[in-house]
Amino acid sequence: MKAWLGVASITASLFVFLTTELMPVGLLTPLSKSLHISVGVAGLMVTAQGVAAGLGVPFIVAWTRRVNRRLLLSALLAVLALGNLITSVSPNYPLILGTRLCMGFASGVFWAIGVSMAMRIVPERHASRAAAVVMSGISIATVVGIPLGTIAEAHTNWRITFAVWAGLSLLVLLAVASIVPSLPSENAVSVREVFGLPVKNGQLRTVLFIVVFFVLGHFGAYAFVRPYLEDNASATSTFITVVLIIFGVGGAAGNFIAGHTVDKSLRATFVAGLVGLLAALLLLRVVGGGEAGVVVALILWGLSFGAVQLSQVNMTLAAAPETFEAAMSLNTMAYNTSIALGALFGGLFVDHLGVTSVIWFGVILAGTSLLLRLGTGRRGKTSNAVAEDDLAAPTTG
């Protein structure tokens, strides 16, 4: 029981990290007015934290490779709590932006170590389920956390909202420190070895390419769901809010389902998830002019995204079981960088070819990821259930 309470505290950690990262999305207008900056400039709060999370993580994970993981996670949560507190009382925007950069580094390291921590504290046969529970924090943050932040701001102000999240971060820190068992560092890898992993490990290299194409396609389309629905389905802001919540619930359900199926076939789970994602995008294009069609498409998209999201973490583990944290740091870097590039390329398509083009952008990139995964053969079963059907790329470059 205590092991699963530890998993719950790590899931809560993901919740506060992700809601902190995305919180400004719902607070841009009051933030910009209060700080006398444009909405676009205020949006850099999200960009700065995301870029820092992606680019800094391989270095920090390597530099902290000998630190007990419970202590490291506690330190990351302390940075988050302090960062939210500083944001809540900051007299100017440059201080807020610098603080968000620091919180971004902490967030990136959490993504690299959090899942592996959860998988280590439960019996090996439940490792995939523990990973699924932690990843469900993404959907919880989307469905509950971000709307809560917006509601809190509406009844108080944005400074109190960040102060409340500082308190929540502190509570999660206390839970981690008291519940999560001591986890001495494993897989100690230097910075040079981290960046050498995809050179030496062909399986991991293939996984990273698969992740890049999947994330480019998914987020390139998802970032522009609202304008797409407004143009093609005359959707109201209320309806868009509802279907995005539906998407988040679908993501949680997809995580839960994949938590059971990855042990049976990791390959089939990932392929089925990507096929579902492609079907959802095409369905959105074909029947997305009506509300019913949009709801069905977003449910399927959410379910598929949840399954693919968990599968790609397990694929990283299958490709580099002896250096999982280091491999996840590269995964995090690739993932966050691809989110930024996906939104950038999607924006260029919208500006020059119209909002419908991002759907095809998503189909092409996600389809490329699927073809790359199908193009890798199967290996025999291993002793690790998560790595049951590993990629069949060569292990050396």
mmCIF file of C-alpha atoms in Angstrom:
data_model
loop_
_atom_site.group_PDB
_atom_site.id
_atom_site.type_symbol
_atom_site.label_atom_id
_atom_site.label_comp_id
_atom_site.label_asym_id
_atom_site.label_seq_id
_atom_site.Cartn_x
_atom_site.Cartn_y
_atom_site.Cartn_z
ATOM 1 C CA MET A 1 0.000 0.000 0.000
ATOM 2 C CA LYS A 2 2.772 2.446 0.888
ATOM 3 C CA ALA A 3 4.374 1.812 -2.496
ATOM 4 C CA TRP A 4 1.195 2.934 -4.280
ATOM 5 C CA LEU A 5 0.916 5.952 -1.992
ATOM 6 C CA GLY A 6 4.408 6.787 -3.187
ATOM 7 C CA VAL A 7 3.230 6.447 -6.790
ATOM 8 C CA ALA A 8 0.315 8.759 -5.942
ATOM 9 C CA SER A 9 2.693 11.382 -4.515
ATOM 10 C CA ILE A 10 4.803 11.229 -7.692
ATOM 11 C CA THR A 11 1.603 11.618 -9.736
ATOM 12 C CA ALA A 12 0.748 14.653 -7.616
ATOM 13 C CA SER A 13 4.223 15.981 -8.418
ATOM 14 C CA LEU A 14 3.473 15.728 -12.139
ATOM 15 C CA PHE A 15 0.162 17.488 -11.519
ATOM 16 C CA VAL A 16 1.759 20.529 -9.864
ATOM 17 C CA PHE A 17 4.630 20.689 -12.358
ATOM 18 C CA LEU A 18 2.366 20.571 -15.401
ATOM 19 C CA THR A 19 -0.305 22.924 -14.047
ATOM 20 C CA THR A 20 2.414 25.414 -13.121
ATOM 21 C CA GLU A 21 3.865 25.175 -16.626
ATOM 22 C CA LEU A 22 0.518 25.675 -18.363
ATOM 23 C CA MET A 23 -1.156 27.970 -15.814
ATOM 24 C CA PRO A 24 -0.358 31.203 -17.697
ATOM 25 C CA VAL A 25 -2.420 29.975 -20.673
ATOM 26 C CA GLY A 26 -5.621 30.716 -18.751
ATOM 27 C CA LEU A 27 -4.229 33.867 -17.110
ATOM 28 C CA LEU A 28 -2.664 35.726 -20.039
ATOM 29 C CA THR A 29 -5.151 38.586 -20.124
ATOM 30 C CA PRO A 30 -5.032 39.555 -16.412
ATOM 31 C CA LEU A 31 -1.255 38.965 -16.359
ATOM 32 C CA SER A 32 -0.647 41.232 -19.331
ATOM 33 C CA LYS A 33 -2.882 43.998 -17.954
ATOM 34 C CA SER A 34 -1.371 43.876 -14.486
ATOM 35 C CA LEU A 35 2.232 43.865 -15.713
ATOM 36 C CA HIS A 36 1.584 46.286 -18.594
ATOM 37 C CA ILE A 37 2.831 43.932 -21.298
ATOM 38 C CA SER A 38 1.257 42.457 -24.417
ATOM 39 C CA VAL A 39 -0.521 39.117 -24.368
ATOM 40 C CA GLY A 40 2.120 37.726 -26.713
ATOM 41 C CA VAL A 41 4.929 38.730 -24.395
ATOM 42 C CA ALA A 42 3.060 37.243 -21.427
ATOM 43 C CA GLY A 43 2.842 33.979 -23.371
ATOM 44 C CA LEU A 44 6.633 33.735 -23.174
ATOM 45 C CA MET A 45 6.094 32.453 -19.618
ATOM 46 C CA VAL A 46 4.964 29.157 -21.126
ATOM 47 C CA THR A 47 7.589 29.164 -23.874
ATOM 48 C CA ALA A 48 10.478 29.899 -21.510
ATOM 49 C CA GLN A 49 9.575 27.121 -19.113
ATOM 50 C CA GLY A 50 9.013 24.614 -21.913
ATOM 51 C CA VAL A 51 12.296 25.395 -23.686
ATOM 52 C CA ALA A 52 14.253 25.210 -20.421
ATOM 53 C CA ALA A 53 12.593 21.881 -19.605
ATOM 54 C CA GLY A 54 13.697 20.438 -22.912
ATOM 55 C CA LEU A 55 17.191 21.801 -23.415
ATOM 56 C CA GLY A 56 18.515 21.680 -19.864
ATOM 57 C CA VAL A 57 17.401 18.240 -18.747
ATOM 58 C CA PRO A 58 20.176 16.020 -20.203
ATOM 59 C CA PHE A 59 22.830 18.116 -18.492
ATOM 60 C CA ILE A 60 21.118 18.377 -15.110
ATOM 61 C CA VAL A 61 20.222 14.679 -14.995
ATOM 62 C CA ALA A 62 23.866 13.835 -15.707
ATOM 63 C CA TRP A 63 25.201 16.325 -13.155
ATOM 64 C CA THR A 64 22.894 14.894 -10.458
ATOM 65 C CA ARG A 65 23.489 11.271 -11.421
ATOM 66 C CA ARG A 66 24.742 10.300 -7.945
ATOM 67 C CA VAL A 67 21.999 12.080 -5.964
ATOM 68 C CA ASN A 68 19.324 10.002 -4.196
ATOM 69 C CA ARG A 69 16.185 10.353 -6.332
ATOM 70 C CA ARG A 70 13.855 11.060 -3.399
ATOM 71 C CA LEU A 71 16.141 13.908 -2.345
ATOM 72 C CA LEU A 72 16.384 15.172 -5.922
ATOM 73 C CA LEU A 73 12.603 15.181 -6.426
ATOM 74 C CA SER A 74 12.172 16.978 -3.099
ATOM 75 C CA ALA A 75 14.670 19.616 -4.252
ATOM 76 C CA LEU A 76 12.835 20.018 -7.586
ATOM 77 C CA LEU A 77 9.535 20.540 -5.761
ATOM 78 C CA ALA A 78 11.231 23.093 -3.496
ATOM 79 C CA VAL A 79 12.333 25.002 -6.612
ATOM 80 C CA LEU A 80 8.757 24.829 -7.926
ATOM 81 C CA ALA A 81 7.233 26.043 -4.658
ATOM 82 C CA LEU A 82 9.732 28.891 -4.360
ATOM 83 C CA GLY A 83 9.301 29.804 -8.022
ATOM 84 C CA ASN A 84 5.525 30.029 -7.697
ATOM 85 C CA LEU A 85 5.923 32.132 -4.567
ATOM 86 C CA ILE A 86 8.361 34.518 -6.271
ATOM 87 C CA THR A 87 6.010 34.781 -9.250
ATOM 88 C CA SER A 88 3.129 35.697 -6.956
ATOM 89 C CA VAL A 89 5.001 38.650 -5.406
ATOM 90 C CA SER A 90 7.258 39.668 -8.311
ATOM 91 C CA PRO A 91 7.210 43.414 -9.006
ATOM 92 C CA ASN A 92 8.212 43.069 -12.665
ATOM 93 C CA TYR A 93 8.051 40.760 -15.656
ATOM 94 C CA PRO A 94 11.794 40.092 -16.187
ATOM 95 C CA LEU A 95 11.985 38.553 -12.701
ATOM 96 C CA ILE A 96 8.965 36.366 -13.492
ATOM 97 C CA LEU A 97 10.506 35.233 -16.784
ATOM 98 C CA GLY A 98 13.830 34.385 -15.127
ATOM 99 C CA THR A 99 11.987 32.468 -12.421
ATOM 100 C CA ARG A 100 10.052 30.506 -15.036
ATOM 101 C CA LEU A 101 13.326 29.505 -16.687
ATOM 102 C CA CYS A 102 14.567 28.062 -13.388
ATOM 103 C CA MET A 103 11.285 26.232 -12.859
ATOM 104 C CA GLY A 104 11.576 24.886 -16.407
ATOM 105 C CA PHE A 105 14.893 23.220 -15.595
ATOM 106 C CA ALA A 106 13.286 21.599 -12.539
ATOM 107 C CA SER A 107 10.283 20.479 -14.580
ATOM 108 C CA GLY A 108 12.465 18.843 -17.225
ATOM 109 C CA VAL A 109 14.398 16.858 -14.635
ATOM 110 C CA PHE A 110 11.144 15.639 -13.098
ATOM 111 C CA TRP A 111 9.991 14.296 -16.475
ATOM 112 C CA ALA A 112 13.273 12.394 -16.755
ATOM 113 C CA ILE A 113 13.185 10.787 -13.293
ATOM 114 C CA GLY A 114 9.533 10.706 -12.190
ATOM 115 C CA VAL A 115 8.273 7.714 -14.162
ATOM 116 C CA SER A 116 11.332 5.602 -13.381
ATOM 117 C CA MET A 117 10.943 6.387 -9.667
ATOM 118 C CA ALA A 118 7.343 5.149 -9.712
ATOM 119 C CA MET A 119 8.333 1.991 -11.566
ATOM 120 C CA ARG A 120 11.088 1.247 -9.034
ATOM 121 C CA ILE A 121 8.964 1.431 -5.884
ATOM 122 C CA VAL A 122 6.342 -1.137 -6.921
ATOM 123 C CA PRO A 123 6.822 -4.848 -7.684
ATOM 124 C CA GLU A 124 8.287 -5.367 -11.165
ATOM 125 C CA ARG A 125 5.086 -6.943 -12.475
ATOM 126 C CA HIS A 126 3.228 -3.687 -11.719
ATOM 127 C CA ALA A 127 5.828 -1.343 -13.232
ATOM 128 C CA SER A 128 3.816 -0.546 -16.364
ATOM 129 C CA ARG A 129 0.710 0.162 -14.291
ATOM 130 C CA ALA A 130 2.689 2.510 -12.034
ATOM 131 C CA ALA A 131 3.930 4.368 -15.120
ATOM 132 C CA ALA A 132 0.335 4.638 -16.375
ATOM 133 C CA VAL A 133 -0.826 6.076 -13.041
ATOM 134 C CA VAL A 134 1.892 8.736 -13.109
ATOM 135 C CA MET A 135 1.195 9.644 -16.743
ATOM 136 C CA SER A 136 -2.502 10.032 -15.912
ATOM 137 C CA GLY A 137 -1.415 13.167 -14.065
ATOM 138 C CA ILE A 138 -1.193 14.831 -17.472
ATOM 139 C CA SER A 139 -4.906 14.362 -18.057
ATOM 140 C CA ILE A 140 -5.758 15.311 -14.470
ATOM 141 C CA ALA A 141 -3.822 18.551 -14.856
ATOM 142 C CA THR A 142 -5.576 19.288 -18.145
ATOM 143 C CA VAL A 143 -9.083 18.458 -16.915
ATOM 144 C CA VAL A 144 -8.867 19.740 -13.330
ATOM 145 C CA GLY A 145 -5.730 21.743 -12.627
ATOM 146 C CA ILE A 146 -5.773 24.381 -15.353
ATOM 147 C CA PRO A 147 -9.514 25.163 -15.039
ATOM 148 C CA LEU A 148 -9.061 25.397 -11.242
ATOM 149 C CA GLY A 149 -6.327 27.969 -11.749
ATOM 150 C CA THR A 150 -8.574 29.997 -14.028
ATOM 151 C CA ILE A 151 -11.455 29.825 -11.535
ATOM 152 C CA ALA A 152 -9.153 30.816 -8.655
ATOM 153 C CA GLU A 153 -7.981 33.863 -10.598
ATOM 154 C CA ALA A 154 -11.565 34.854 -11.416
ATOM 155 C CA HIS A 155 -12.439 34.953 -7.702
ATOM 156 C CA THR A 156 -9.167 36.484 -6.474
ATOM 157 C CA ASN A 157 -6.304 37.521 -8.773
ATOM 158 C CA TRP A 158 -3.403 35.890 -10.613
ATOM 159 C CA ARG A 159 -0.930 36.560 -7.792
ATOM 160 C CA ILE A 160 -3.015 34.673 -5.244
ATOM 161 C CA THR A 161 -3.443 31.859 -7.782
ATOM 162 C CA PHE A 162 0.329 31.365 -8.005
ATOM 163 C CA ALA A 163 0.613 31.652 -4.217
ATOM 164 C CA VAL A 164 -1.937 28.854 -3.850
ATOM 165 C CA TRP A 165 0.090 26.698 -6.238
ATOM 166 C CA ALA A 166 3.200 27.437 -4.195
ATOM 167 C CA GLY A 167 1.358 26.001 -1.202
ATOM 168 C CA LEU A 168 0.234 22.947 -3.174
ATOM 169 C CA SER A 169 3.808 22.366 -4.338
ATOM 170 C CA LEU A 170 4.993 22.501 -0.738
ATOM 171 C CA LEU A 171 2.349 19.974 0.341
ATOM 172 C CA VAL A 172 3.414 17.595 -2.437
ATOM 173 C CA LEU A 173 7.046 18.048 -1.381
ATOM 174 C CA LEU A 174 6.136 16.983 2.159
ATOM 175 C CA ALA A 175 4.253 13.960 0.803
ATOM 176 C CA VAL A 176 7.212 12.884 -1.335
ATOM 177 C CA ALA A 177 9.691 13.333 1.498
ATOM 178 C CA SER A 178 7.575 11.296 3.926
ATOM 179 C CA ILE A 179 6.095 8.581 1.691
ATOM 180 C CA VAL A 180 8.493 7.847 -1.169
ATOM 181 C CA PRO A 181 11.222 5.425 -0.050
ATOM 182 C CA SER A 182 14.900 6.196 -0.394
ATOM 183 C CA LEU A 183 15.935 5.605 -4.007
ATOM 184 C CA PRO A 184 19.700 5.618 -4.481
ATOM 185 C CA SER A 185 20.674 6.757 -7.936
ATOM 186 C CA GLU A 186 20.893 4.099 -10.623
ATOM 187 C CA ASN A 187 22.252 4.243 -14.161
ATOM 188 C CA ALA A 188 24.829 6.945 -13.374
ATOM 189 C CA VAL A 189 25.772 8.455 -16.745
ATOM 190 C CA SER A 190 27.936 11.483 -17.567
ATOM 191 C CA VAL A 191 26.903 14.240 -19.983
ATOM 192 C CA ARG A 192 29.138 12.801 -22.713
ATOM 193 C CA GLU A 193 27.614 9.360 -22.243
ATOM 194 C CA VAL A 194 24.066 10.785 -22.292
ATOM 195 C CA PHE A 195 24.551 12.318 -25.728
ATOM 196 C CA GLY A 196 26.443 9.240 -26.875
ATOM 197 C CA LEU A 197 23.520 6.929 -26.124
ATOM 198 C CA PRO A 198 21.633 7.418 -29.423
ATOM 199 C CA VAL A 199 24.910 7.055 -31.330
ATOM 200 C CA LYS A 200 25.684 3.683 -29.765
ATOM 201 C CA ASN A 201 22.130 2.477 -29.236
ATOM 202 C CA GLY A 202 20.245 2.136 -32.512
ATOM 203 C CA GLN A 203 17.043 1.099 -30.751
ATOM 204 C CA LEU A 204 16.977 4.301 -28.728
ATOM 205 C CA ARG A 205 17.807 6.356 -31.805
ATOM 206 C CA THR A 206 14.803 4.867 -33.581
ATOM 207 C CA VAL A 207 12.536 5.556 -30.600
ATOM 208 C CA LEU A 208 13.624 9.201 -30.490
ATOM 209 C CA PHE A 209 12.802 9.645 -34.187
ATOM 210 C CA ILE A 210 9.421 7.994 -33.644
ATOM 211 C CA VAL A 211 8.734 10.340 -30.710
ATOM 212 C CA VAL A 212 9.786 13.440 -32.659
ATOM 213 C CA PHE A 213 7.438 12.700 -35.586
ATOM 214 C CA PHE A 214 4.549 11.746 -33.305
ATOM 215 C CA VAL A 215 4.885 14.881 -31.161
ATOM 216 C CA LEU A 216 5.299 17.172 -34.187
ATOM 217 C CA GLY A 217 2.135 15.767 -35.723
ATOM 218 C CA HIS A 218 0.029 15.678 -32.576
ATOM 219 C CA PHE A 219 0.895 19.085 -31.161
ATOM 220 C CA GLY A 220 1.105 20.743 -34.570
ATOM 221 C CA ALA A 221 -2.587 19.933 -34.992
ATOM 222 C CA TYR A 222 -3.727 20.109 -31.355
ATOM 223 C CA ALA A 223 -2.324 23.611 -30.828
ATOM 224 C CA PHE A 224 -4.830 24.905 -33.395
ATOM 225 C CA VAL A 225 -7.902 22.874 -32.451
ATOM 226 C CA ARG A 226 -9.757 25.955 -31.242
ATOM 227 C CA PRO A 227 -9.443 28.034 -34.449
ATOM 228 C CA TYR A 228 -10.132 24.907 -36.518
ATOM 229 C CA LEU A 229 -13.389 24.219 -34.663
ATOM 230 C CA GLU A 230 -14.376 27.878 -34.769
ATOM 231 C CA ASP A 231 -13.897 27.992 -38.545
ATOM 232 C CA ASN A 232 -15.284 24.576 -39.466
ATOM 233 C CA ALA A 233 -17.924 23.875 -36.821
ATOM 234 C CA SER A 234 -18.813 27.419 -35.724
ATOM 235 C CA ALA A 235 -17.960 26.216 -32.227
ATOM 236 C CA THR A 236 -18.539 28.474 -29.244
ATOM 237 C CA SER A 237 -15.945 28.953 -26.508
ATOM 238 C CA THR A 238 -18.126 26.916 -24.124
ATOM 239 C CA PHE A 239 -18.355 23.995 -26.541
ATOM 240 C CA ILE A 240 -14.593 24.104 -27.157
ATOM 241 C CA THR A 241 -13.937 24.041 -23.407
ATOM 242 C CA VAL A 242 -16.215 21.015 -23.039
ATOM 243 C CA VAL A 243 -14.602 19.016 -25.863
ATOM 244 C CA LEU A 244 -11.103 19.792 -24.589
ATOM 245 C CA ILE A 245 -12.130 18.449 -21.200
ATOM 246 C CA ILE A 246 -13.512 15.395 -23.013
ATOM 247 C CA PHE A 247 -10.132 15.052 -24.717
ATOM 248 C CA GLY A 248 -8.413 15.114 -21.310
ATOM 249 C CA VAL A 249 -10.766 12.471 -19.895
ATOM 250 C CA GLY A 250 -10.124 10.358 -22.984
ATOM 251 C CA GLY A 251 -6.378 10.727 -22.428
ATOM 252 C CA ALA A 252 -6.717 9.434 -18.863
ATOM 253 C CA ALA A 253 -8.774 6.480 -20.104
ATOM 254 C CA GLY A 254 -6.201 5.757 -22.818
ATOM 255 C CA ASN A 255 -3.439 5.770 -20.214
ATOM 256 C CA PHE A 256 -5.398 3.352 -18.048
ATOM 257 C CA ILE A 257 -6.116 0.955 -20.898
ATOM 258 C CA ALA A 258 -2.535 1.066 -22.153
ATOM 259 C CA GLY A 259 -1.312 0.348 -18.634
ATOM 260 C CA HIS A 260 -2.810 -3.127 -19.065
ATOM 261 C CA THR A 261 -2.055 -3.723 -22.749
ATOM 262 C CA VAL A 262 1.618 -2.704 -22.940
ATOM 263 C CA ASP A 263 2.535 -5.780 -20.917
ATOM 264 C CA LYS A 264 0.820 -7.954 -23.514
ATOM 265 C CA SER A 265 2.166 -6.149 -26.566
ATOM 266 C CA LEU A 266 3.954 -2.821 -26.430
ATOM 267 C CA ARG A 267 4.248 -2.717 -30.214
ATOM 268 C CA ALA A 268 0.537 -3.360 -30.819
ATOM 269 C CA THR A 269 -0.477 -0.779 -28.201
ATOM 270 C CA PHE A 270 1.633 1.940 -29.801
ATOM 271 C CA VAL A 271 0.518 1.071 -33.332
ATOM 272 C CA ALA A 272 -3.154 0.941 -32.318
ATOM 273 C CA GLY A 273 -2.794 4.317 -30.574
ATOM 274 C CA LEU A 274 -1.244 5.970 -33.636
ATOM 275 C CA VAL A 275 -3.840 4.427 -35.962
ATOM 276 C CA GLY A 276 -6.545 5.810 -33.652
ATOM 277 C CA LEU A 277 -4.905 9.244 -33.651
ATOM 278 C CA LEU A 278 -4.775 9.280 -37.455
ATOM 279 C CA ALA A 279 -8.404 8.129 -37.624
ATOM 280 C CA ALA A 280 -9.421 10.903 -35.216
ATOM 281 C CA LEU A 281 -7.709 13.567 -37.324
ATOM 282 C CA LEU A 282 -9.318 12.279 -40.518
ATOM 283 C CA LEU A 283 -12.691 11.996 -38.775
ATOM 284 C CA LEU A 284 -12.356 15.583 -37.604
ATOM 285 C CA ARG A 285 -11.734 16.600 -41.200
ATOM 286 C CA VAL A 286 -14.631 14.578 -42.628
ATOM 287 C CA VAL A 287 -17.404 15.043 -40.039
ATOM 288 C CA GLY A 288 -15.956 17.870 -37.969
ATOM 289 C CA GLY A 289 -18.570 20.317 -39.201
ATOM 290 C CA GLY A 290 -21.094 19.105 -36.627
ATOM 291 C CA GLU A 291 -20.895 18.949 -32.853
ATOM 292 C CA ALA A 292 -21.504 15.188 -32.658
ATOM 293 C CA GLY A 293 -18.679 14.478 -35.077
ATOM 294 C CA VAL A 294 -16.322 16.744 -33.136
ATOM 295 C CA VAL A 295 -17.133 15.007 -29.839
ATOM 296 C CA VAL A 296 -16.514 11.547 -31.314
ATOM 297 C CA ALA A 297 -13.255 12.681 -32.920
ATOM 298 C CA LEU A 298 -11.946 14.287 -29.719
ATOM 299 C CA ILE A 299 -12.841 11.233 -27.623
ATOM 300 C CA LEU A 300 -10.941 8.985 -30.051
ATOM 301 C CA TRP A 301 -8.049 11.460 -30.209
ATOM 302 C CA GLY A 302 -7.787 11.615 -26.421
ATOM 303 C CA LEU A 303 -7.918 7.827 -26.010
ATOM 304 C CA SER A 304 -5.275 7.361 -28.696
ATOM 305 C CA PHE A 305 -2.995 10.074 -27.354
ATOM 306 C CA GLY A 306 -3.117 8.561 -23.864
ATOM 307 C CA ALA A 307 -2.130 5.149 -25.224
ATOM 308 C CA VAL A 308 0.677 6.492 -27.408
ATOM 309 C CA GLN A 309 1.971 8.724 -24.615
ATOM 310 C CA LEU A 310 2.427 5.812 -22.227
ATOM 311 C CA SER A 311 3.733 3.503 -24.951
ATOM 312 C CA GLN A 312 6.522 5.856 -25.990
ATOM 313 C CA VAL A 313 7.793 5.969 -22.388
ATOM 314 C CA ASN A 314 7.818 2.168 -22.260
ATOM 315 C CA MET A 315 9.527 2.062 -25.658
ATOM 316 C CA THR A 316 12.296 4.231 -24.233
ATOM 317 C CA LEU A 317 12.658 1.825 -21.321
ATOM 318 C CA ALA A 318 12.683 -1.154 -23.690
ATOM 319 C CA ALA A 319 15.409 0.453 -25.796
ATOM 320 C CA ALA A 320 17.659 1.474 -22.890
ATOM 321 C CA PRO A 321 16.761 -0.443 -19.706
ATOM 322 C CA GLU A 322 20.223 -0.029 -18.188
ATOM 323 C CA THR A 323 20.318 3.742 -18.724
ATOM 324 C CA PHE A 324 16.617 4.613 -18.490
ATOM 325 C CA GLU A 325 16.935 7.979 -16.728
ATOM 326 C CA ALA A 326 19.558 9.194 -19.191
ATOM 327 C CA ALA A 327 17.440 7.950 -22.106
ATOM 328 C CA MET A 328 14.365 9.685 -20.652
ATOM 329 C CA SER A 329 16.330 12.940 -20.425
ATOM 330 C CA LEU A 330 16.917 12.700 -24.183
ATOM 331 C CA ASN A 331 13.266 11.749 -24.654
ATOM 332 C CA THR A 332 12.243 14.833 -22.678
ATOM 333 C CA MET A 333 14.517 17.054 -24.724
ATOM 334 C CA ALA A 334 13.168 15.646 -27.998
ATOM 335 C CA TYR A 335 9.570 15.827 -26.761
ATOM 336 C CA ASN A 336 9.626 19.435 -25.535
ATOM 337 C CA THR A 337 11.600 20.699 -28.522
ATOM 338 C CA SER A 338 9.144 18.979 -30.855
ATOM 339 C CA ILE A 339 6.199 20.614 -29.065
ATOM 340 C CA ALA A 340 7.712 24.038 -29.751
ATOM 341 C CA LEU A 341 8.545 23.160 -33.374
ATOM 342 C CA GLY A 342 5.134 21.580 -33.936
ATOM 343 C CA ALA A 343 3.385 24.744 -32.797
ATOM 344 C CA LEU A 344 5.780 26.858 -34.902
ATOM 345 C CA PHE A 345 5.321 24.838 -38.105
ATOM 346 C CA GLY A 346 1.590 24.544 -37.492
ATOM 347 C CA GLY A 347 1.381 28.311 -37.165
ATOM 348 C CA LEU A 348 3.199 28.774 -40.466
ATOM 349 C CA PHE A 349 0.782 26.382 -42.171
ATOM 350 C CA VAL A 350 -2.212 28.214 -40.686
ATOM 351 C CA ASP A 351 -0.902 31.614 -41.771
ATOM 352 C CA HIS A 352 -0.080 30.565 -45.325
ATOM 353 C CA LEU A 353 -2.439 27.678 -46.158
ATOM 354 C CA GLY A 354 -5.349 28.077 -43.766
ATOM 355 C CA VAL A 355 -6.312 26.385 -40.527
ATOM 356 C CA THR A 356 -7.439 23.173 -42.248
ATOM 357 C CA SER A 357 -3.853 22.506 -43.321
ATOM 358 C CA VAL A 358 -2.765 21.688 -39.753
ATOM 359 C CA ILE A 359 -4.966 18.592 -39.804
ATOM 360 C CA TRP A 360 -3.074 17.288 -42.827
ATOM 361 C CA PHE A 361 0.193 18.343 -41.209
ATOM 362 C CA GLY A 362 -0.731 16.197 -38.218
ATOM 363 C CA VAL A 363 -1.752 13.261 -40.415
ATOM 364 C CA ILE A 364 1.494 13.313 -42.391
ATOM 365 C CA LEU A 365 3.807 13.580 -39.368
ATOM 366 C CA ALA A 366 1.917 11.064 -37.209
ATOM 367 C CA GLY A 367 1.718 8.773 -40.231
ATOM 368 C CA THR A 368 5.489 9.022 -40.623
ATOM 369 C CA SER A 369 5.884 7.996 -36.985
ATOM 370 C CA LEU A 370 3.582 5.017 -37.576
ATOM 371 C CA LEU A 371 5.471 3.904 -40.689
ATOM 372 C CA LEU A 372 8.762 4.160 -38.846
ATOM 373 C CA ARG A 373 7.406 1.991 -36.028
ATOM 374 C CA LEU A 374 5.962 -0.564 -38.455
ATOM 375 C CA GLY A 375 9.271 -0.613 -40.286
ATOM 376 C CA THR A 376 11.068 -1.959 -37.227
ATOM 377 C CA GLY A 377 10.823 -5.709 -36.764
ATOM 378 C CA ARG A 378 10.142 -7.664 -33.628
ATOM 379 C CA ARG A 379 12.562 -9.317 -31.288
ATOM 380 C CA GLY A 380 11.984 -12.276 -29.070
ATOM 381 C CA LYS A 381 10.474 -11.766 -25.641
ATOM 382 C CA THR A 382 12.734 -10.555 -22.878
ATOM 383 C CA SER A 383 12.590 -11.073 -19.146
ATOM 384 C CA ASN A 384 11.338 -7.534 -18.750
ATOM 385 C CA ALA A 385 7.604 -7.465 -19.380
ATOM 386 C CA VAL A 386 7.708 -3.837 -20.463
ATOM 387 C CA ALA A 387 10.254 -4.691 -23.144
ATOM 388 C CA GLU A 388 8.272 -7.684 -24.374
ATOM 389 C CA ASP A 389 8.427 -6.702 -28.022
ATOM 390 C CA ASP A 390 11.328 -4.346 -28.345
ATOM 391 C CA LEU A 391 12.426 -2.478 -31.429
ATOM 392 C CA ALA A 392 14.643 -4.504 -33.684
ATOM 393 C CA ALA A 393 17.094 -1.816 -34.663
ATOM 394 C CA PRO A 394 20.767 -2.669 -34.170
ATOM 395 C CA THR A 395 22.218 -1.901 -30.759
ATOM 396 C CA THR A 396 25.268 -0.173 -32.129
ATOM 397 C CA GLY A 397 25.468 2.728 -34.519
#
